[in-house]
Coordinates of C-alpha atoms in Angstrom, one line a residue:
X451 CA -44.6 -66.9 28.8
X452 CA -48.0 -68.7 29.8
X453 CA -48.7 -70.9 32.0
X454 CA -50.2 -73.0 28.9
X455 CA -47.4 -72.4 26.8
X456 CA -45.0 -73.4 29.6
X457 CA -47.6 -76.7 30.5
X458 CA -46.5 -76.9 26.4
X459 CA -43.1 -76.5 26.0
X460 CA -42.2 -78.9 29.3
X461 CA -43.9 -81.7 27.1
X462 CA -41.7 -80.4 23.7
X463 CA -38.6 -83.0 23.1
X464 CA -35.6 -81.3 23.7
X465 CA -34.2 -81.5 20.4
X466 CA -36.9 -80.0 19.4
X467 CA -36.8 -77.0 21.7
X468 CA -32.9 -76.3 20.6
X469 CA -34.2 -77.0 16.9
X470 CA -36.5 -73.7 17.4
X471 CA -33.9 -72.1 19.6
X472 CA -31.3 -72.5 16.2
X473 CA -34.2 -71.4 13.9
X474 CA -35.1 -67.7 15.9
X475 CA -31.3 -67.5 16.0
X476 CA -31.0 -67.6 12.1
X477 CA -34.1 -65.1 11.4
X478 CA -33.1 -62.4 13.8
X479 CA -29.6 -62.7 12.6
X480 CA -31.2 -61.0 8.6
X481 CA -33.1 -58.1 7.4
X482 CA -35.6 -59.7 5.1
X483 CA -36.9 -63.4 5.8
X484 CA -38.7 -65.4 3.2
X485 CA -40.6 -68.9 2.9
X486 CA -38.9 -70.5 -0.5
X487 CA -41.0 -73.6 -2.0
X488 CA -38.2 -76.5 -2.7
X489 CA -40.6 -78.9 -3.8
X490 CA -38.9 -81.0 -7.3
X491 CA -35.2 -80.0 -6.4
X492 CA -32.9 -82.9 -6.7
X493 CA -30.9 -82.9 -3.6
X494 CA -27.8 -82.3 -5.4
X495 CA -29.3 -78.9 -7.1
X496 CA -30.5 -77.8 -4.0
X497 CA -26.8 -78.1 -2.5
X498 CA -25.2 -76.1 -5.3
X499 CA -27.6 -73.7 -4.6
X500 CA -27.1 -73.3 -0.6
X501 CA -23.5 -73.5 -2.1
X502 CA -24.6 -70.1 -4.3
X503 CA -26.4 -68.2 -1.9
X504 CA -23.7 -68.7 0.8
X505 CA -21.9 -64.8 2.0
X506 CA -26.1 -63.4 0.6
X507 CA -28.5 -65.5 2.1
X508 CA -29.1 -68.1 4.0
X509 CA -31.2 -71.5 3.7
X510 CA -32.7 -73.2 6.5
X511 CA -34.7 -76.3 6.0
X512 CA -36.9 -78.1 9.1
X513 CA -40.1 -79.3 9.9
X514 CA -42.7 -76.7 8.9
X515 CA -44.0 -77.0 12.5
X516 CA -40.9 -75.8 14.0
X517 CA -40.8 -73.1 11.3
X518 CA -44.0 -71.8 12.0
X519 CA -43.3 -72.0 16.0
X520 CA -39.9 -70.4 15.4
X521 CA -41.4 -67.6 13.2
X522 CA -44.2 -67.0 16.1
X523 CA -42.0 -66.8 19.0
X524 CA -39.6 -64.0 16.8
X525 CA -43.1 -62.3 16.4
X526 CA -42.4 -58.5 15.3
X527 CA -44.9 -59.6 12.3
X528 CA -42.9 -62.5 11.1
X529 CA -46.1 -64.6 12.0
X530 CA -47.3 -63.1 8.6
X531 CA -44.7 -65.7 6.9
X532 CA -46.9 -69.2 8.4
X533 CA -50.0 -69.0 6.3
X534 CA -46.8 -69.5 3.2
X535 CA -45.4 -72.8 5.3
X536 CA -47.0 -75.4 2.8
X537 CA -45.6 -78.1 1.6
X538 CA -42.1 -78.6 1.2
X539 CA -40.6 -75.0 2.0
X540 CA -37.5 -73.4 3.5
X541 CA -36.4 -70.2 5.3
X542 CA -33.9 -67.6 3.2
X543 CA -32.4 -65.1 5.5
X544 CA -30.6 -62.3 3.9
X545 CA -29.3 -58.8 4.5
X546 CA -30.6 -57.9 0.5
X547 CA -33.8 -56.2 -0.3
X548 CA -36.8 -58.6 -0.9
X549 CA -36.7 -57.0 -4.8
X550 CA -33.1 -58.3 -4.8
X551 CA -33.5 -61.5 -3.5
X552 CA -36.4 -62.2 -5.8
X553 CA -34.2 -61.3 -8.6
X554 CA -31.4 -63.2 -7.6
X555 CA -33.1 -66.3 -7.1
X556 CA -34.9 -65.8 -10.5
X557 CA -31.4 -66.1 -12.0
X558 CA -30.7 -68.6 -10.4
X559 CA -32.6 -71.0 -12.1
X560 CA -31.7 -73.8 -14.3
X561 CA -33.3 -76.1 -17.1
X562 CA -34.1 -79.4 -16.3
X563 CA -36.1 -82.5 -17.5
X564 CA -39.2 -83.4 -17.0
X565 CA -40.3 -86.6 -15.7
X566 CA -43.4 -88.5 -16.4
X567 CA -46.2 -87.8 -14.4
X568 CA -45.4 -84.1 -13.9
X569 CA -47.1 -81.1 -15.2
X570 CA -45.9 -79.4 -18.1
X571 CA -44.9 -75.9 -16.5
X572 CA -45.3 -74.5 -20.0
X573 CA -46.0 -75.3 -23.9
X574 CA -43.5 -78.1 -24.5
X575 CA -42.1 -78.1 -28.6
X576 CA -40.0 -79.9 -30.5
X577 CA -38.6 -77.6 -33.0
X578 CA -38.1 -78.2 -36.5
X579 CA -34.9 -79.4 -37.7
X580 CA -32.5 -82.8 -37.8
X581 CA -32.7 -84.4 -35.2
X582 CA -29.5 -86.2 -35.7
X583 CA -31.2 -89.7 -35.3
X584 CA -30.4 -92.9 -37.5
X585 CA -34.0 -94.1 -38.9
X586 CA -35.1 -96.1 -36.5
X587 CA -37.8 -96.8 -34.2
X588 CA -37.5 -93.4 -32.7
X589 CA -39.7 -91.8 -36.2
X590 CA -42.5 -93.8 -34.7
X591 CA -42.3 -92.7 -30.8
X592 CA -41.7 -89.1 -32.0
X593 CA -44.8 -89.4 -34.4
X594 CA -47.1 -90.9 -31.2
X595 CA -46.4 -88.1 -29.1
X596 CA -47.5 -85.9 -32.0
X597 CA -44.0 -84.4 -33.7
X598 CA -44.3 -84.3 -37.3
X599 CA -41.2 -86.5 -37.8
X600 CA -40.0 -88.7 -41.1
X601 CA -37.0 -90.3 -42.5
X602 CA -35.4 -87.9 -44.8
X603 CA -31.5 -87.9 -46.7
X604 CA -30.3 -91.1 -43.5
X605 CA -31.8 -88.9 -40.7
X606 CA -34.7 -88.5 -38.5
X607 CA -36.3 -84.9 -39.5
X608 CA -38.7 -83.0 -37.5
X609 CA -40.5 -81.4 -40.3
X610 CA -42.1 -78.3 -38.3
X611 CA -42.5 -77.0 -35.1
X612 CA -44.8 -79.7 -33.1
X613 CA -46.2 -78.9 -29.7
X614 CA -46.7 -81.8 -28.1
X615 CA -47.4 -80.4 -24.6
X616 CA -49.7 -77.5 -24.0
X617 CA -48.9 -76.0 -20.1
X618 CA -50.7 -77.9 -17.7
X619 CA -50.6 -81.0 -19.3
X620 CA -49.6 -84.2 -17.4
X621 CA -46.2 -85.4 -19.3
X622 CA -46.6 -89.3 -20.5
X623 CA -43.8 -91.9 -19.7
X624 CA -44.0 -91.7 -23.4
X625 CA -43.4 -88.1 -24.2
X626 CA -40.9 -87.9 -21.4
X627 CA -39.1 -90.6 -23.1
X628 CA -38.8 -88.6 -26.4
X629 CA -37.6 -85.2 -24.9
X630 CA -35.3 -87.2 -22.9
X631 CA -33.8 -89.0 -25.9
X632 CA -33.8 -85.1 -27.7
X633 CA -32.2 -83.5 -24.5
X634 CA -35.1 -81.4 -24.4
X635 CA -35.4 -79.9 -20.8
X636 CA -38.8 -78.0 -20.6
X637 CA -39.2 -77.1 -16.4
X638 CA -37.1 -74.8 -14.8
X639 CA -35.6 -75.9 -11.3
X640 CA -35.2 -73.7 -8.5
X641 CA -35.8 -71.9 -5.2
X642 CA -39.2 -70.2 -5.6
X643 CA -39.6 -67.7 -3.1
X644 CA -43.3 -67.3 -1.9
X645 CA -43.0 -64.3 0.4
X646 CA -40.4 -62.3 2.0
X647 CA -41.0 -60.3 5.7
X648 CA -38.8 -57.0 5.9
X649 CA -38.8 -53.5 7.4
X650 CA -42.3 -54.4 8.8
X651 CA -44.0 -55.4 5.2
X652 CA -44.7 -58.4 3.7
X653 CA -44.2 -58.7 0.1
X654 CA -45.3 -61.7 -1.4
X655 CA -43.7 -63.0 -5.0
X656 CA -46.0 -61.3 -7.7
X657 CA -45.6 -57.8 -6.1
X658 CA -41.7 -58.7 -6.4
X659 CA -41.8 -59.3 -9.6
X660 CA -41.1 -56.2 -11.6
X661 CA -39.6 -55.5 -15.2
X662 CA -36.3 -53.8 -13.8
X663 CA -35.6 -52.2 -17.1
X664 CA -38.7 -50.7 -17.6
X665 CA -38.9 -49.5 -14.2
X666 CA -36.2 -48.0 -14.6
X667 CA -36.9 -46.3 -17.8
X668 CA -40.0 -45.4 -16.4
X669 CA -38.8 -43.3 -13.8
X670 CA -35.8 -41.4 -15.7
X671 CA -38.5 -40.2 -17.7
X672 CA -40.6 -39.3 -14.5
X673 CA -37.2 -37.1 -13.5
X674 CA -36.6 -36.1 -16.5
X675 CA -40.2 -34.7 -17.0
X676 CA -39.9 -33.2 -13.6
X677 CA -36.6 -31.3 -14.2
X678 CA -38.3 -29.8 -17.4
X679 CA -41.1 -28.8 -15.3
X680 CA -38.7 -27.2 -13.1
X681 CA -36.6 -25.4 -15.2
X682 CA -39.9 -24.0 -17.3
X683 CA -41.7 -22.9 -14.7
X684 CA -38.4 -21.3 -13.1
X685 CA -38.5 -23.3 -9.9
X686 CA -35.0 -23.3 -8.2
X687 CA -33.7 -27.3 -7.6
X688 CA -30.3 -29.0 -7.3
X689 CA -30.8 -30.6 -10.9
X690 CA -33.0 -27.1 -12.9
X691 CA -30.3 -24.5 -11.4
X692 CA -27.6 -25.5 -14.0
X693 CA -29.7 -25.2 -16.8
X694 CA -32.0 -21.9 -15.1
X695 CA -28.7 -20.0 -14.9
X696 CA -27.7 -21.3 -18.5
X697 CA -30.6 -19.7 -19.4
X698 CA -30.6 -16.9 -17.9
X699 CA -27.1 -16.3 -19.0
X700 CA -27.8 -16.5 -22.4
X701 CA -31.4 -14.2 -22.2
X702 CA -29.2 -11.6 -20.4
X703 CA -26.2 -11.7 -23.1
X704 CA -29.3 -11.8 -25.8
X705 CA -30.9 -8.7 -23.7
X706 CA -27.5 -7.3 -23.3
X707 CA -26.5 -7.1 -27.3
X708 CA -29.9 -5.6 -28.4
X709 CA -29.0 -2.6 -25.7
X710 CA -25.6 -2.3 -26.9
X711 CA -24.3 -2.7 -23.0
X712 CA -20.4 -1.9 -22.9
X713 CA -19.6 -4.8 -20.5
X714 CA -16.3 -6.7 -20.5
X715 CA -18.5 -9.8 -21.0
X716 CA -19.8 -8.5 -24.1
X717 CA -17.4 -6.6 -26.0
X718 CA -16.2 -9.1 -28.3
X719 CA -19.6 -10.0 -30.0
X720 CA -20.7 -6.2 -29.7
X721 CA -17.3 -5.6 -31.9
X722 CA -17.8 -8.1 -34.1
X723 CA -21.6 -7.3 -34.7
X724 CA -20.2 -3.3 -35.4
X725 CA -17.7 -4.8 -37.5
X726 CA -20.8 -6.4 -39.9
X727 CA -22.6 -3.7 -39.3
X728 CA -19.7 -0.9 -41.0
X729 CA -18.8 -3.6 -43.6
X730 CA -22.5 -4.4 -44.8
X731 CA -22.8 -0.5 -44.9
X732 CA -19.9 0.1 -46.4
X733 CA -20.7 -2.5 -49.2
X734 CA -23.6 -0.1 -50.6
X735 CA -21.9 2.2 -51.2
X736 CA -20.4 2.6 -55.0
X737 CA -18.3 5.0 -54.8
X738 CA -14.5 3.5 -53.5
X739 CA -12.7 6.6 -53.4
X740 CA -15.4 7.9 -50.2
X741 CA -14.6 4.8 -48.3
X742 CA -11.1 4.0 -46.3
X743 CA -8.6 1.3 -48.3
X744 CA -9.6 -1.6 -46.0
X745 CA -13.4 -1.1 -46.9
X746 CA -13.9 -1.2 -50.3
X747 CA -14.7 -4.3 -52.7
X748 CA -16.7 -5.4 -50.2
X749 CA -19.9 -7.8 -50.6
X750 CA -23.4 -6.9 -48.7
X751 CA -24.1 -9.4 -46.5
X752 CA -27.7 -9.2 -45.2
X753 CA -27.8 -6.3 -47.3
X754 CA -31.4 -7.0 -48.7
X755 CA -32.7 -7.4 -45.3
X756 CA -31.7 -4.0 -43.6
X757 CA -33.3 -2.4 -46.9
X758 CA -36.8 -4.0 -46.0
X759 CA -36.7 -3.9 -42.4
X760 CA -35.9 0.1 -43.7
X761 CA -39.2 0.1 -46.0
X762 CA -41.3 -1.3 -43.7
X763 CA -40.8 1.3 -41.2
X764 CA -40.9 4.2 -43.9
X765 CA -44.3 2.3 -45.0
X766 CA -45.4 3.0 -41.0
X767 CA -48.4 5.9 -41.0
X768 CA -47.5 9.8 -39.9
X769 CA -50.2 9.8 -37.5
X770 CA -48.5 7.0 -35.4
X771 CA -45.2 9.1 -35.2
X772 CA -46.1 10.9 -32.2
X773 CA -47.4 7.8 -30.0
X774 CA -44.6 5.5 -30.9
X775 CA -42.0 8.9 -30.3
X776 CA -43.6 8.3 -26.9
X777 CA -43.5 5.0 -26.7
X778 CA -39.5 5.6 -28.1
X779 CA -39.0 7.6 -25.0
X780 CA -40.4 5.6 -22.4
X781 CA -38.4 2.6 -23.9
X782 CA -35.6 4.4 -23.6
X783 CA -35.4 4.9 -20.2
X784 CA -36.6 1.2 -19.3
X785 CA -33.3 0.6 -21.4
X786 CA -31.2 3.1 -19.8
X787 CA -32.4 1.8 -16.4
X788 CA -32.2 -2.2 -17.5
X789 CA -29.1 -1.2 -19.0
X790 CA -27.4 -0.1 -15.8
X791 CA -28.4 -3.5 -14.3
X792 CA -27.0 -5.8 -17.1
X793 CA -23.8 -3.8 -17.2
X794 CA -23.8 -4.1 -13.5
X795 CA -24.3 -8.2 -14.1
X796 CA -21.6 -8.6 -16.7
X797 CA -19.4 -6.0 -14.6

């Protein structure tokens, strides 16, 4: 310490001093530390609230000059918080993220009326509808303050929706009068934070507010876009490996039944697809008596298919005979030699 801050704090009451000394204690003691504006809470909603946030955060109240002293002699870049120590403010302590907190004490907030003199936080209507009223006076103060209101069937009836506030607006002693006699409360009351210190970053209450869902949303389609990425261009990861093996599983069983591979693995569809095979050949032929008991009457499945893939390669040119022969025995040994490998996969 300085001599000039020494000279200072000699001349600082000692209440004071133990004030600051209680403050320091109850910022080191969190994570994240914010500034919260207080201003317009009744003191009983602000107790309730304290009462809320007590086991997640805590709220500390105190002259903003011992705020600001106690948040520059923590230092470690809490000083960020004192340009936010305006007006009537508190400090919230918690263990929570700032996101969290912000969120928490977003739902925290409650309706409440507005008073005259105050500004109108948003559009203020009076929705159509009964407004439950005996005819009265009240058609005329509900007509001044601009509601299109009449007597109608022994009832005071708001005959459409009337704004009769636009956000910004000062609120009359008149108009406030009216919503207070409809129970209409227009403001919201609560702790709004201003800025939260944590991890070495200060986050201040628009970067805090984010559309959780969406987020969300947004990035399961970010991973989900990624692991399709993945498992298309064959890159191994924890999430593409189930689905690159799947793959490659079914490609090798594909692979394995066009080469007629005798692997345990494969057996039962290579049977079945003989099976077909005998029956749909057995089917053309007309003559019973050639064919064994169990073959005959039978239908041609596919039938009309094996005869065209059959024309088709009659229709094929002589003079390509000789290259594709070639081509036939090359292909053969690539089978032979993949061949060996699947049946050395399915065992």
């Amino acid at each position: 310490m300085t001599a000039e801050a020494e000279h200072t704090t000699e001349h600082v009451p000692e209440w004071k001093q133990q004030e600051v000394e209680d403050l320091v204690s109850v910022i080191e003691s969190y994570d994240s530390v914010g500034v919260v504006d207080v201003q317009g809470i009744p003191s009983r909603q602000l107790q309730e609230m304290r009462a809320d946030l007590y086991g997640s955060a805590t709220l500390r109240m105190s002259r903003n000059t011992l705020l600001e002293r106690a948040l520059e002699q923590v230092d470690a870049g809490l000083e960020d918080l004192v340009p936010f120590l305006s007006g009537h403010v508190g400090l919230i302590g918690t263990n929570d993220n700032p996101f969290a907190l912000y969120r928490r004490l977003e739902q925290s907030k409650t309706a409440a009326p507005i008073s005259a003199g105050e500004t109108a936080p948003n559009d203020i209507v009076i929705e159509e509808g009964d407004t439950g009223m005996d005819p009265g006076p009240f058609v005329g103060d509900l007509q001044n303050v601009g509601a299109a209101a009449r007597i109608d069937e022994g009832s005071i009836k708001v005959l459409e929706d009337s704004v009769v506030a636009e956000a910004g607006d000062i609120v009359s002693q008149d108009l406030a009068g009216v919503l207070g006699e409809l129970g209409i409360e227009p403001k919201e009351v609560g702790l709004d934070l201003r800025a939260v210190f944590a991890d070495g970053v200060l986050f201040e209450a628009e970067e805090l507010e984010i559309d959780v869902e969406a987020y969300r949303a947004d990035f399961e389609a970010a991973a989900a876009a990624g692991r399709n990425l993945a498992v298309n261009a064959a890159i191994p990861t924890t999430e593409s490996m189930p689905a690159l093996l799947a793959k490659a599983e079914g490609e090798a069983k594909s692979l394995g039944l066009q080469a007629s591979i005798e692997s345990p693995a494969l057996m039962d569809d290579l049977v079945s697809t003989a099976d077909a095979q005998v029956k749909a050949l057995a089917a053309q032929i007309e003559d019973d008596e050639a064919l064994p008991e169990e073959l005959r009457d039978l239908e041609a499945p596919g039938g009309a298919e094996t005869t065209d893939t059959e024309e088709s390669i009659d229709d094929q040119p002589e003079a390509d005979a000789e290259p594709e022969a070639a081509e036939d025995d090359d292909d053969d040994e690539d089978e032979d030699a993949g061949g060996e490998g699947l049946g050395a996969m399915f065992g």
